[in-house]
mmCIF file of C-alpha atoms in Angstrom:
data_model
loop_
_atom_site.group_PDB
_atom_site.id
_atom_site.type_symbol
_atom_site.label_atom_id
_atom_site.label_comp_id
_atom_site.label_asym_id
_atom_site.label_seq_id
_atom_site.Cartn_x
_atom_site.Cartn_y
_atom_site.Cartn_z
ATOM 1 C CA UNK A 38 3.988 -0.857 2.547
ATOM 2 C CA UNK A 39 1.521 -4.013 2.856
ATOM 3 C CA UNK A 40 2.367 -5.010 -1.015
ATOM 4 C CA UNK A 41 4.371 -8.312 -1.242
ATOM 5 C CA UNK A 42 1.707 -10.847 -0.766
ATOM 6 C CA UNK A 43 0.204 -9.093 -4.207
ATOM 7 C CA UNK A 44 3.224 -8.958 -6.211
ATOM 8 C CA UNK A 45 3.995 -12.541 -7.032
ATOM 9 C CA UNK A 46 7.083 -14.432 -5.495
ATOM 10 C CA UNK A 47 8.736 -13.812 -9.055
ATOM 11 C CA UNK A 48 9.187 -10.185 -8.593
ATOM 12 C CA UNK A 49 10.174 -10.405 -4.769
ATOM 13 C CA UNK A 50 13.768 -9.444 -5.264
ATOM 14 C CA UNK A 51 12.890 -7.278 -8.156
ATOM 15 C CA UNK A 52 10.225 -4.954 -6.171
ATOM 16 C CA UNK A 53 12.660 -4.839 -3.390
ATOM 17 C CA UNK A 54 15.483 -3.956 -5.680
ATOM 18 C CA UNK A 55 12.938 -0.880 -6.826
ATOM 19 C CA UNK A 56 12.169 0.239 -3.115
ATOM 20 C CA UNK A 57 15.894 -0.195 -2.648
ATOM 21 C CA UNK A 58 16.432 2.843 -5.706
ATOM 22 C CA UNK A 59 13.342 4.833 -4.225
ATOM 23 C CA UNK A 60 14.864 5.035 -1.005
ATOM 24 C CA UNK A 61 16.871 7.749 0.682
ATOM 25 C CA UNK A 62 20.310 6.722 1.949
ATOM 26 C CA UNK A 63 19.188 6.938 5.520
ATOM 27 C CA UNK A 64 15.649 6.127 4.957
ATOM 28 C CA UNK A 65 13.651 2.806 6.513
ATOM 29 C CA UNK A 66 11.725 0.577 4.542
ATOM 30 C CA UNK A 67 8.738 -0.998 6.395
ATOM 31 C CA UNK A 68 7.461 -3.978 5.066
ATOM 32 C CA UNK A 69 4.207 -4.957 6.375
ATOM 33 C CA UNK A 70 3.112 -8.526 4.886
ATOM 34 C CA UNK A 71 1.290 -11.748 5.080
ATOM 35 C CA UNK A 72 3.559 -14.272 4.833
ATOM 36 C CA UNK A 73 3.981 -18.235 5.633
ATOM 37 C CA UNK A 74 6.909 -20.161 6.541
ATOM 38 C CA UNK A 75 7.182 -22.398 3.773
ATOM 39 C CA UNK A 76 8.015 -21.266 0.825
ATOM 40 C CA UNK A 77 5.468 -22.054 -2.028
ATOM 41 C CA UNK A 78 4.763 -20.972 -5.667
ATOM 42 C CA UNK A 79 1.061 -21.050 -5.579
ATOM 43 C CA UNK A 80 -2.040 -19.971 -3.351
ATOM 44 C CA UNK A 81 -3.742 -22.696 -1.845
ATOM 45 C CA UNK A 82 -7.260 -21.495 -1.703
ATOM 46 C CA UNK A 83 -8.670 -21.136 -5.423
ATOM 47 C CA UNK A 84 -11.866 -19.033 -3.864
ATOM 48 C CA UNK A 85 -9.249 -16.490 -2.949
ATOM 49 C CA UNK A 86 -7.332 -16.105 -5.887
ATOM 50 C CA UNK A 87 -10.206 -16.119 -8.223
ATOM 51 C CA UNK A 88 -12.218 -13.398 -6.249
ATOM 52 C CA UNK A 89 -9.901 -11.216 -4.213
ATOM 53 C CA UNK A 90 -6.412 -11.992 -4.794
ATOM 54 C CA UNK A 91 -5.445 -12.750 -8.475
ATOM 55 C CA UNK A 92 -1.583 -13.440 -8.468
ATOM 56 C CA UNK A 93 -1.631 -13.082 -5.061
ATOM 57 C CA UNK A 94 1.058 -14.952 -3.096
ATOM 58 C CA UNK A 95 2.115 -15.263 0.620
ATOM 59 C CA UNK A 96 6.047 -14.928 0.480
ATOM 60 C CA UNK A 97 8.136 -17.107 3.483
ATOM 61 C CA UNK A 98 10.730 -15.825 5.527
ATOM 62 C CA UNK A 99 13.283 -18.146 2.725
ATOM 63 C CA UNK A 100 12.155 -15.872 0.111
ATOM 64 C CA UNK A 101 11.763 -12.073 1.814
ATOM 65 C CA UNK A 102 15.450 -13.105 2.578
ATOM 66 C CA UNK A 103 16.480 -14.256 -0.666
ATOM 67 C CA UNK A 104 14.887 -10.720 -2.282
ATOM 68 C CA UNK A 105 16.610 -8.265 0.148
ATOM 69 C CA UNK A 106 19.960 -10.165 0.114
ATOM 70 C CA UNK A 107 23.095 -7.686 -0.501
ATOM 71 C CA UNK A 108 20.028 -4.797 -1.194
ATOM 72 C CA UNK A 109 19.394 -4.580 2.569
ATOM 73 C CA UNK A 110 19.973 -4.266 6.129
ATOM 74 C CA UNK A 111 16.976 -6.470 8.210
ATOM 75 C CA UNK A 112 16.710 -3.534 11.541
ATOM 76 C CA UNK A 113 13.173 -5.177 12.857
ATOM 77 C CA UNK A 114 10.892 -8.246 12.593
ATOM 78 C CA UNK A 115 8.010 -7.745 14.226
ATOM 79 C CA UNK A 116 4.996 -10.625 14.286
ATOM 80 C CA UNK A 117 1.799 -9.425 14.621
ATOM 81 C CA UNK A 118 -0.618 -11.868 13.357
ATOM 82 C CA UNK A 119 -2.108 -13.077 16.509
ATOM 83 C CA UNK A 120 -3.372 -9.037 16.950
ATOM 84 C CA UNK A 121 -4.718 -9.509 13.394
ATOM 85 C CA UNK A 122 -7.431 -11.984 14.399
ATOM 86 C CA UNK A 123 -8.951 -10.042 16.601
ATOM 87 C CA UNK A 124 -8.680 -7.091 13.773
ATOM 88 C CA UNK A 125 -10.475 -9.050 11.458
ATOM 89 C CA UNK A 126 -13.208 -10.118 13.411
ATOM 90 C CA UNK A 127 -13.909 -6.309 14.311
ATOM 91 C CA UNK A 128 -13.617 -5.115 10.769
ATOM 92 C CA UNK A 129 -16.899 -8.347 10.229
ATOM 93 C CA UNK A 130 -18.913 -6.851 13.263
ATOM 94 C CA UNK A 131 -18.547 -3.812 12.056
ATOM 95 C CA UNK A 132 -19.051 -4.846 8.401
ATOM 96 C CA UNK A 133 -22.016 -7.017 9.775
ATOM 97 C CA UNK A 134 -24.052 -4.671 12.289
ATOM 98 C CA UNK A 135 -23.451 -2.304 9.144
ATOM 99 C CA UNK A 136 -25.209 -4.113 6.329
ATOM 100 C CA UNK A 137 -28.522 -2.735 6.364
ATOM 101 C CA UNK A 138 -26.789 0.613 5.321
ATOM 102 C CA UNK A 139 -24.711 -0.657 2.301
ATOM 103 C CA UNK A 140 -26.998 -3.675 1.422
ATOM 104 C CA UNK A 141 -29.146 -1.458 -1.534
ATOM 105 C CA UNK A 142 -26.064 -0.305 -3.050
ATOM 106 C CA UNK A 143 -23.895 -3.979 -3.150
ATOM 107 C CA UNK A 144 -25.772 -6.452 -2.686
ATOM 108 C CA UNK A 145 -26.241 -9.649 -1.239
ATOM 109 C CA UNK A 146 -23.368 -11.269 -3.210
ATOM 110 C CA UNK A 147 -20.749 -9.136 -1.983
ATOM 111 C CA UNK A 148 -21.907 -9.564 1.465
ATOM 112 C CA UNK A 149 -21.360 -13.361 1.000
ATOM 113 C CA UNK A 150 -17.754 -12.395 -0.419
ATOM 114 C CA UNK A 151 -16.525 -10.111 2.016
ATOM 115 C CA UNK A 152 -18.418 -12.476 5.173
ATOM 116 C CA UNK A 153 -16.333 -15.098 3.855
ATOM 117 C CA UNK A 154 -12.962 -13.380 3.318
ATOM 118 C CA UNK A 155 -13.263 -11.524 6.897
ATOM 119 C CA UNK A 156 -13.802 -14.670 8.596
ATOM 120 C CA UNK A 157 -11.754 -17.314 6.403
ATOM 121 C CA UNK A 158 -8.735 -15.134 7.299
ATOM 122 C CA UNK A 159 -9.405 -14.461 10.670
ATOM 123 C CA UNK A 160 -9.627 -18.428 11.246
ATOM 124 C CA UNK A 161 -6.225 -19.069 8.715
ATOM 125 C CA UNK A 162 -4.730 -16.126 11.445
ATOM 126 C CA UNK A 163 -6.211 -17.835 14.727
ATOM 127 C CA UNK A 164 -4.772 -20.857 13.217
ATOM 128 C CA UNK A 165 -1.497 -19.747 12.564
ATOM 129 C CA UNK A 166 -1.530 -21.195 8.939
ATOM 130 C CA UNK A 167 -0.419 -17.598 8.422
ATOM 131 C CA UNK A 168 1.428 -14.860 9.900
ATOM 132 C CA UNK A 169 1.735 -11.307 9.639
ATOM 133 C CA UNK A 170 4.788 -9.269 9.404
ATOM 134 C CA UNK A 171 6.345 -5.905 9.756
ATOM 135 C CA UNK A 172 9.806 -5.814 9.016
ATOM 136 C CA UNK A 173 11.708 -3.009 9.023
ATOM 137 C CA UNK A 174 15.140 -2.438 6.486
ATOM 138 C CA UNK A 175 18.096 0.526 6.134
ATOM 139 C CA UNK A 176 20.063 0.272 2.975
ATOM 140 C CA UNK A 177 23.367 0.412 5.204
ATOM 141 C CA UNK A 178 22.421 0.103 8.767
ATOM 142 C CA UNK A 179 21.169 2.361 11.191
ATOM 143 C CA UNK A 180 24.181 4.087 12.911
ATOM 144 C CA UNK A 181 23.803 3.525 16.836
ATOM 145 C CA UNK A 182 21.343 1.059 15.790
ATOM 146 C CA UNK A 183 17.631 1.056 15.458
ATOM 147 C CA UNK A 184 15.548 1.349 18.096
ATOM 148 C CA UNK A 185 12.362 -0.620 18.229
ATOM 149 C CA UNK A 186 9.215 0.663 19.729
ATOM 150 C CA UNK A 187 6.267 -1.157 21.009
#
């Protein structure tokens, strides 16, 4: 699920706690999130939270750990920001050389908006002011172990 960066870091442990409840015995939980390595309280970009992610919040590493401590076992963490980049920029070509179909019906404002947001992350990505994770937990541990395929 690709929820944590929308949840607020004040309900970390307690969403995890619920996925925790939700989840078979031998079930995986993957975790697929934007995250940063230091831990912060607040966005940094006011643009953002104001127009596409109110409450929003990029969790670190510190605090996925702190949420799934003694709820999970951590089988996987897999970084694939770089690869997000690159799927950002095709989602604003496509988005772009697509306009003149969707430009009667929203507008030039939400072009602006979604321009921006397609391209301000795929910079903050290239940059690696941010990072993308999927990170896969068992409630006990995978007997035999889990096997990771890329």
């Amino acid at each position: 699920m690709g929820v944590l960066e929308h949840v607020g870091y004040k309900n970390y442990r307690n969403f995890m706690q619920v996925a925790r409840r939700c989840l078979a015995d031998d079930g995986l939980v993957l975790l697929h999130t934007i995250g940063k390595e230091l831990s912060i309280t607040t966005t940094a970009d006011p643009f953002m939270t104001k127009y596409l992610f109110p409450g929003g919040n990029m969790p670190s590493i510190a605090q996925i750990g702190a949420a799934v401590e003694k709820s999970f076992v951590m089988e996987d963490w897999h970084l694939i920001g770089p690869d997000y980049d690159r799927t950002l920029m095709a989602w604003f070509e496509n988005f772009d050389s697509g306009w003149d179909q969707l430009k009667a019906k929203y507008g030039e404002r939400f072009y602006r908006l979604w321009k921006y947001y397609l391209l301000y992350c795929a910079g903050y990505f290239r940059a690696r002011h941010v990072q993308l994770w999927q990170i896969v937990f068992s409630k006990q541990g995978v007997p035999g172990g889990y096997e990771t395929v890329r």
